[in-house]
mmCIF file of C-alpha atoms in Angstrom:
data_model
loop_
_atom_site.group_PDB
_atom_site.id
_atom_site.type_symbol
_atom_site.label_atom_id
_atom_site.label_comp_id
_atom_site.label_asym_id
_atom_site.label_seq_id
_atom_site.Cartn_x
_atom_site.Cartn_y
_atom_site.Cartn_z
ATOM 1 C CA UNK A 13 58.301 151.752 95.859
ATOM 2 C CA UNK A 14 58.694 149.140 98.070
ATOM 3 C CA UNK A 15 59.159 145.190 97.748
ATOM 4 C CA UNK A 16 55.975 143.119 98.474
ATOM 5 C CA UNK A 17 57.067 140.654 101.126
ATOM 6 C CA UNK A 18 55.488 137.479 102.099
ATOM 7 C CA UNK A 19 54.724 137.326 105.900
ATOM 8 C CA UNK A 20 55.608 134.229 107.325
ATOM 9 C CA UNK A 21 54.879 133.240 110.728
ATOM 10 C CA UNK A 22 57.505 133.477 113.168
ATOM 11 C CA UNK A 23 57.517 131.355 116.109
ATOM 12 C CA UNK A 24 59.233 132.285 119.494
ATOM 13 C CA UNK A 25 62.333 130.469 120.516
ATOM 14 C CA UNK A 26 61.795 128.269 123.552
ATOM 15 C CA UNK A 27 64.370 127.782 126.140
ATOM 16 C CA UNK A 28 65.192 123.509 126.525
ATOM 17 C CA UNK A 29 64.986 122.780 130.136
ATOM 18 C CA UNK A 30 67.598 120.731 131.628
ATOM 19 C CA UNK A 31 66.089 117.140 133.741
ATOM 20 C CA UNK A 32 67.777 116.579 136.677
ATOM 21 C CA UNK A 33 68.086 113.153 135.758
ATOM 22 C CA UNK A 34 70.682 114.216 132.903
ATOM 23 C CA UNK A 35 72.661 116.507 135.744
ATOM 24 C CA UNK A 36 72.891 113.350 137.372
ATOM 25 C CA UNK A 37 74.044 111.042 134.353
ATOM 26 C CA UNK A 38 76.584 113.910 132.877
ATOM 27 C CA UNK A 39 77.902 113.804 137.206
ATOM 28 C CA UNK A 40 78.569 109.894 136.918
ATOM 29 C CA UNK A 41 80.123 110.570 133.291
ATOM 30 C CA UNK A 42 82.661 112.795 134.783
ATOM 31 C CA UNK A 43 83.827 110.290 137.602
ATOM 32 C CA UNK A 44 84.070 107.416 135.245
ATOM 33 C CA UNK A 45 86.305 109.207 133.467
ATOM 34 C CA UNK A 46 88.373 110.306 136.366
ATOM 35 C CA UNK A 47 88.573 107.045 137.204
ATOM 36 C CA UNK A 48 89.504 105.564 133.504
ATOM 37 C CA UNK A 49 92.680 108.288 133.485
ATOM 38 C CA UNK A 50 93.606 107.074 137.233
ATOM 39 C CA UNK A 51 93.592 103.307 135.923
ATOM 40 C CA UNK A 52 95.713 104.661 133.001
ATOM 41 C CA UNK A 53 98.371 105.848 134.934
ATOM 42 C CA UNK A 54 98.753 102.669 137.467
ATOM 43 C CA UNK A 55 98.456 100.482 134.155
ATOM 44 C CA UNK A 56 101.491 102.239 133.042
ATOM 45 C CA UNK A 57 103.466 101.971 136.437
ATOM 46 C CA UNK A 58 103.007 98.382 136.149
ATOM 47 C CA UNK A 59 106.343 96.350 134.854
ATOM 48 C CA UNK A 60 106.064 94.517 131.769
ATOM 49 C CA UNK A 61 106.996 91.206 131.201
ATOM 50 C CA UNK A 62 109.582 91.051 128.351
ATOM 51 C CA UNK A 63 110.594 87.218 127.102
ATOM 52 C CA UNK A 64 114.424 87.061 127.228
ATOM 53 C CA UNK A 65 116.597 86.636 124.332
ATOM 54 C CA UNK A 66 118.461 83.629 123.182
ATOM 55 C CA UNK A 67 122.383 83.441 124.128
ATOM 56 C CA UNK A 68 122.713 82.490 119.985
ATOM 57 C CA UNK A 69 121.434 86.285 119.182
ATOM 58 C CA UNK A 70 124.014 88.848 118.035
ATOM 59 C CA UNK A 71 121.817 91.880 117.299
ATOM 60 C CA UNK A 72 118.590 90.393 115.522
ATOM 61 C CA UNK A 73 120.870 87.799 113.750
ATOM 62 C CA UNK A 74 121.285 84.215 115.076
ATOM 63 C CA UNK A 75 124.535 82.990 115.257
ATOM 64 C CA UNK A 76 123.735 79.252 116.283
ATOM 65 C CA UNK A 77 122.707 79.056 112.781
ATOM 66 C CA UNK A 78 125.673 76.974 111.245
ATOM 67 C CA UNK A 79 126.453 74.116 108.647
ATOM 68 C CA UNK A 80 124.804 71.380 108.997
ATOM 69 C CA UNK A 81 121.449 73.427 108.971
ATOM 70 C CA UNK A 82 118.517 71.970 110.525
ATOM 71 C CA UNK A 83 115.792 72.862 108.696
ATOM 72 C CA UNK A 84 112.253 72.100 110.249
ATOM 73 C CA UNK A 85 109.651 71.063 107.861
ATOM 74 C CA UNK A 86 105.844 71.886 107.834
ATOM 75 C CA UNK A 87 102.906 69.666 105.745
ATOM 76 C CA UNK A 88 102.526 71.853 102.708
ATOM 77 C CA UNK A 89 105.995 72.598 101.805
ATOM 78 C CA UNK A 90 106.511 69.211 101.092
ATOM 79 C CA UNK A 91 103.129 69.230 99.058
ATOM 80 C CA UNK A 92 104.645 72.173 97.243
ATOM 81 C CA UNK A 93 107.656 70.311 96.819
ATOM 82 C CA UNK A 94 105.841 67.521 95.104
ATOM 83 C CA UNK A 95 104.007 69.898 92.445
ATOM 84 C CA UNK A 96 107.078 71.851 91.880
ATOM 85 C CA UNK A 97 109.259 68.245 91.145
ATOM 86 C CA UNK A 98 111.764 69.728 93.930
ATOM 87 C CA UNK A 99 114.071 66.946 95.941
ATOM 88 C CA UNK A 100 113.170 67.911 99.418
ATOM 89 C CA UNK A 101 116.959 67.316 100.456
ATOM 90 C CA UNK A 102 118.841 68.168 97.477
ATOM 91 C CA UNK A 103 116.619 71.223 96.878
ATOM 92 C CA UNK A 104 117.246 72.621 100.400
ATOM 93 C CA UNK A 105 121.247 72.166 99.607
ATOM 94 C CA UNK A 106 121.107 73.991 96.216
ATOM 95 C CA UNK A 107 119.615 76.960 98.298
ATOM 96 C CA UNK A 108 121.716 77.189 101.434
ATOM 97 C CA UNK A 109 125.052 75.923 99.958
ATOM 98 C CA UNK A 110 125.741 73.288 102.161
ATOM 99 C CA UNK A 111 124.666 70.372 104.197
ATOM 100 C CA UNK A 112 121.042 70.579 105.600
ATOM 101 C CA UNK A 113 119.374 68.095 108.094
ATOM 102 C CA UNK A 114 115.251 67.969 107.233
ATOM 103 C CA UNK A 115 113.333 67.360 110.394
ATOM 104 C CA UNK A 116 109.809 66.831 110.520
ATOM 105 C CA UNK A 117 107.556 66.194 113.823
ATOM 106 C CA UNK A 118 104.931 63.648 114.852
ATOM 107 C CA UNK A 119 102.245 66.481 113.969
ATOM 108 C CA UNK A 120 103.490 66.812 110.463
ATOM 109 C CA UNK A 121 103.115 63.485 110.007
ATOM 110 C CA UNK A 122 99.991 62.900 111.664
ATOM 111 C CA UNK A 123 98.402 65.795 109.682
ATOM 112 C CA UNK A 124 99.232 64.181 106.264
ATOM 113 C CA UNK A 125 97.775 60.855 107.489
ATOM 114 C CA UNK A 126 94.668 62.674 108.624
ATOM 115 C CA UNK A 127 94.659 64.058 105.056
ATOM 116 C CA UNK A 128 94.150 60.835 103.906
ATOM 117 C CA UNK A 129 95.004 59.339 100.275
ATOM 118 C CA UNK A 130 95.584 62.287 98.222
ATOM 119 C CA UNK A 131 98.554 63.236 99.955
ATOM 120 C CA UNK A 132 100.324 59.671 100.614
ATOM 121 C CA UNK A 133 103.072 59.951 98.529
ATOM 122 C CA UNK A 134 104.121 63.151 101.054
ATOM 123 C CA UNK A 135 103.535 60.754 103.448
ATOM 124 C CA UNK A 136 105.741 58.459 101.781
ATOM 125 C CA UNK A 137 108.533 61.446 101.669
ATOM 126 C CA UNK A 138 108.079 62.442 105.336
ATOM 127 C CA UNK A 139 109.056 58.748 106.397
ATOM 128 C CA UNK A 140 112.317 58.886 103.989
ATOM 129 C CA UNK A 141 115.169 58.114 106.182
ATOM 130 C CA UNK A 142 117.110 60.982 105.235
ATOM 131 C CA UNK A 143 114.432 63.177 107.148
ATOM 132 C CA UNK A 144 115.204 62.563 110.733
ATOM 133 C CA UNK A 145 112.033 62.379 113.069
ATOM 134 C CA UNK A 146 110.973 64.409 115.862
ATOM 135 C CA UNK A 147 108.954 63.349 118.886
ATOM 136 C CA UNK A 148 106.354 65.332 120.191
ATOM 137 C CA UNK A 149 105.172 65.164 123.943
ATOM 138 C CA UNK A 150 101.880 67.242 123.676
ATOM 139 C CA UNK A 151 98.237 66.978 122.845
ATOM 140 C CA UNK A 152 96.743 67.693 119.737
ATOM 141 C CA UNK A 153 98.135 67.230 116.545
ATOM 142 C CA UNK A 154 97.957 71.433 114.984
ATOM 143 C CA UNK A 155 101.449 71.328 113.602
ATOM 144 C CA UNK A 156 102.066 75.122 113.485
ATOM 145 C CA UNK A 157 101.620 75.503 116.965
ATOM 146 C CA UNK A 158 104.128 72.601 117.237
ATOM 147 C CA UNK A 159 106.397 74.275 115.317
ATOM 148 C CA UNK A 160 105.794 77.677 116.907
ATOM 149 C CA UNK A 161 106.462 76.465 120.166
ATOM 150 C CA UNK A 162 109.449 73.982 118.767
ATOM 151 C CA UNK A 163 111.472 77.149 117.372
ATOM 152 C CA UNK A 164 110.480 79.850 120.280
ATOM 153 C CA UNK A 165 112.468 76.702 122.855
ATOM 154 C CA UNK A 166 115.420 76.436 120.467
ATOM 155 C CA UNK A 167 116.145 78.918 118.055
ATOM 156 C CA UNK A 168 118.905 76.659 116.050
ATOM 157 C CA UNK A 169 116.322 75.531 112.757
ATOM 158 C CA UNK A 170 115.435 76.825 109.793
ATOM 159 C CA UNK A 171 111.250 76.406 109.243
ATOM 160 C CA UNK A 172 110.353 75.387 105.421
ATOM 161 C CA UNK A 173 106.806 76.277 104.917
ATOM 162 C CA UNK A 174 104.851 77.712 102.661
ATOM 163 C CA UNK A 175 101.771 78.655 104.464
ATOM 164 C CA UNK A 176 101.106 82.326 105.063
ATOM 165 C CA UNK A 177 99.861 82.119 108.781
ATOM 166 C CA UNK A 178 102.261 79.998 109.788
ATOM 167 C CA UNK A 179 104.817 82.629 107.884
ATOM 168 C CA UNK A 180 103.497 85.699 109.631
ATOM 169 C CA UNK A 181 103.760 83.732 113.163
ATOM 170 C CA UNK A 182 107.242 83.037 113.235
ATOM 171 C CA UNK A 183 107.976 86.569 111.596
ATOM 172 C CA UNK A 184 107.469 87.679 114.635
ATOM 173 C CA UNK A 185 110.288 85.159 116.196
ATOM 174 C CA UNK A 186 113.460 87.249 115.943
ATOM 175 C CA UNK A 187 116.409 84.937 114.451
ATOM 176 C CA UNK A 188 114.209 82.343 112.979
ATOM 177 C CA UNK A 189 115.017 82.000 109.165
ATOM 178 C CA UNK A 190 111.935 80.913 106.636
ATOM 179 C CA UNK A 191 112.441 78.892 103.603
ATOM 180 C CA UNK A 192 109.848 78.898 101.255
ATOM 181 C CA UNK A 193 108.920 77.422 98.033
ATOM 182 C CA UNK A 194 109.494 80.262 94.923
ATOM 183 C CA UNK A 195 109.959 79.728 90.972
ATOM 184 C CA UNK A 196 110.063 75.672 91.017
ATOM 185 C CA UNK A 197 113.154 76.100 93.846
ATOM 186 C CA UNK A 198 113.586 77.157 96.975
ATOM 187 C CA UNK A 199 114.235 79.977 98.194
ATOM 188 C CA UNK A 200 115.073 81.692 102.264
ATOM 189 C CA UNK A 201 114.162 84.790 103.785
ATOM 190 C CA UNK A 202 116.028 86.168 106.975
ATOM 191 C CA UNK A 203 119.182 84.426 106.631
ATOM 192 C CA UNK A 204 122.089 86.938 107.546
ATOM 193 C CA UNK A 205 124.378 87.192 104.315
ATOM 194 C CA UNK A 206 127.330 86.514 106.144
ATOM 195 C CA UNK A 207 126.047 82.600 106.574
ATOM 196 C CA UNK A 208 125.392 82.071 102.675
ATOM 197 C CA UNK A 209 127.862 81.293 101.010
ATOM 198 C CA UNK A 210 127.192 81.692 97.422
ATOM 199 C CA UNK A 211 126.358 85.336 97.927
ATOM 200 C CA UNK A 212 129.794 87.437 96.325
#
């Protein structure tokens, strides 16, 4: 005996007509993207500007890095410096193992005045004689970019920050050590071995 089956109603499959409209559309598709491959290929004819290299580099070390160092301070490594107790110039000689030369620029210093009196005895560090000063000749007073642009001209400082921007940004400068502020002392990344002294 057979199986009872439910009859459903089937319906006929209708064909989808095509609007000429969409012919047109899928046309113009097809030439844009002709055109996007063509502007691919002249886009990678073009020459690319590449920024020369310093005369100081060997390889991706720098080589006009030598005793006395000149180490280019930024705003909150001297606030670090403060809440870790750390002598900004004696601290920077127990890490590089000889004589260091702290610079700091007019934006440095006008950033801690802007910060006003919670950071004045930083203020009262960055005008130590000791730390020599350094003019600056542009507008605006954003002291990365300062010191971006200050280390891209001339590649001969150290920068001693602690700020993780500023960090990443000059990273991406070949040759430019970074001293930072690590376990109440201080501590340098990207400073070829053969320059330290202490290492053995």
């Amino acid at each position: 005996m057979g199986k009872n089956r439910l009859k459903t109603k089937q319906f006929a499959a209708t064909k989808r007509m095509i609007n000429p409209k969409e012919i047109a559309k899928t046309r113009k598709g097809a030439e844009k993207s002709g055109e996007s491959e063509k502007r691919k290929n002249r886009d990678a004819l073009t020459l690319k500007r590449v920024e020369t290299q310093s005369a100081g580099m060997f390889g991706r070390y720098n080589s006009t890095l030598k005793p006395p160092y000149n180490v280019l301070v930024d705003t909150n490594f001297i606030n670090f410096s403060i809440k870790n107790k750390i002598d900004l110039v004696k601290g920077m000689m127990d890490c590089l193992y000889a004589e260091c030369v702290p610079h700091i620029t007019d934006c440095v210093v006008a950033e801690l005045e802007k910060l006003g009196q919670k950071y004045r005895v930083a203020l009262r560090i960055s005008k130590d004689p000791r730390i020599e000063r350094l003019p600056c000749d542009h507008k605006g007073t954003y002291a990365d970019d300062c010191i971006c642009e200050r280390v891209k001209a001339h590649r001969c400082y150290i920068v001693a920050t602690c700020d993780t921007d500023l960090k990443r940004r000059i990273r991406k400068i070949p040759g430019v050590p970074i001293m930072y502020v690590g376990n109440h002392k201080y501590a340098i990344e990207r400073l070829p071995e053969s320059t330290q002294i202490g290492n053995s």
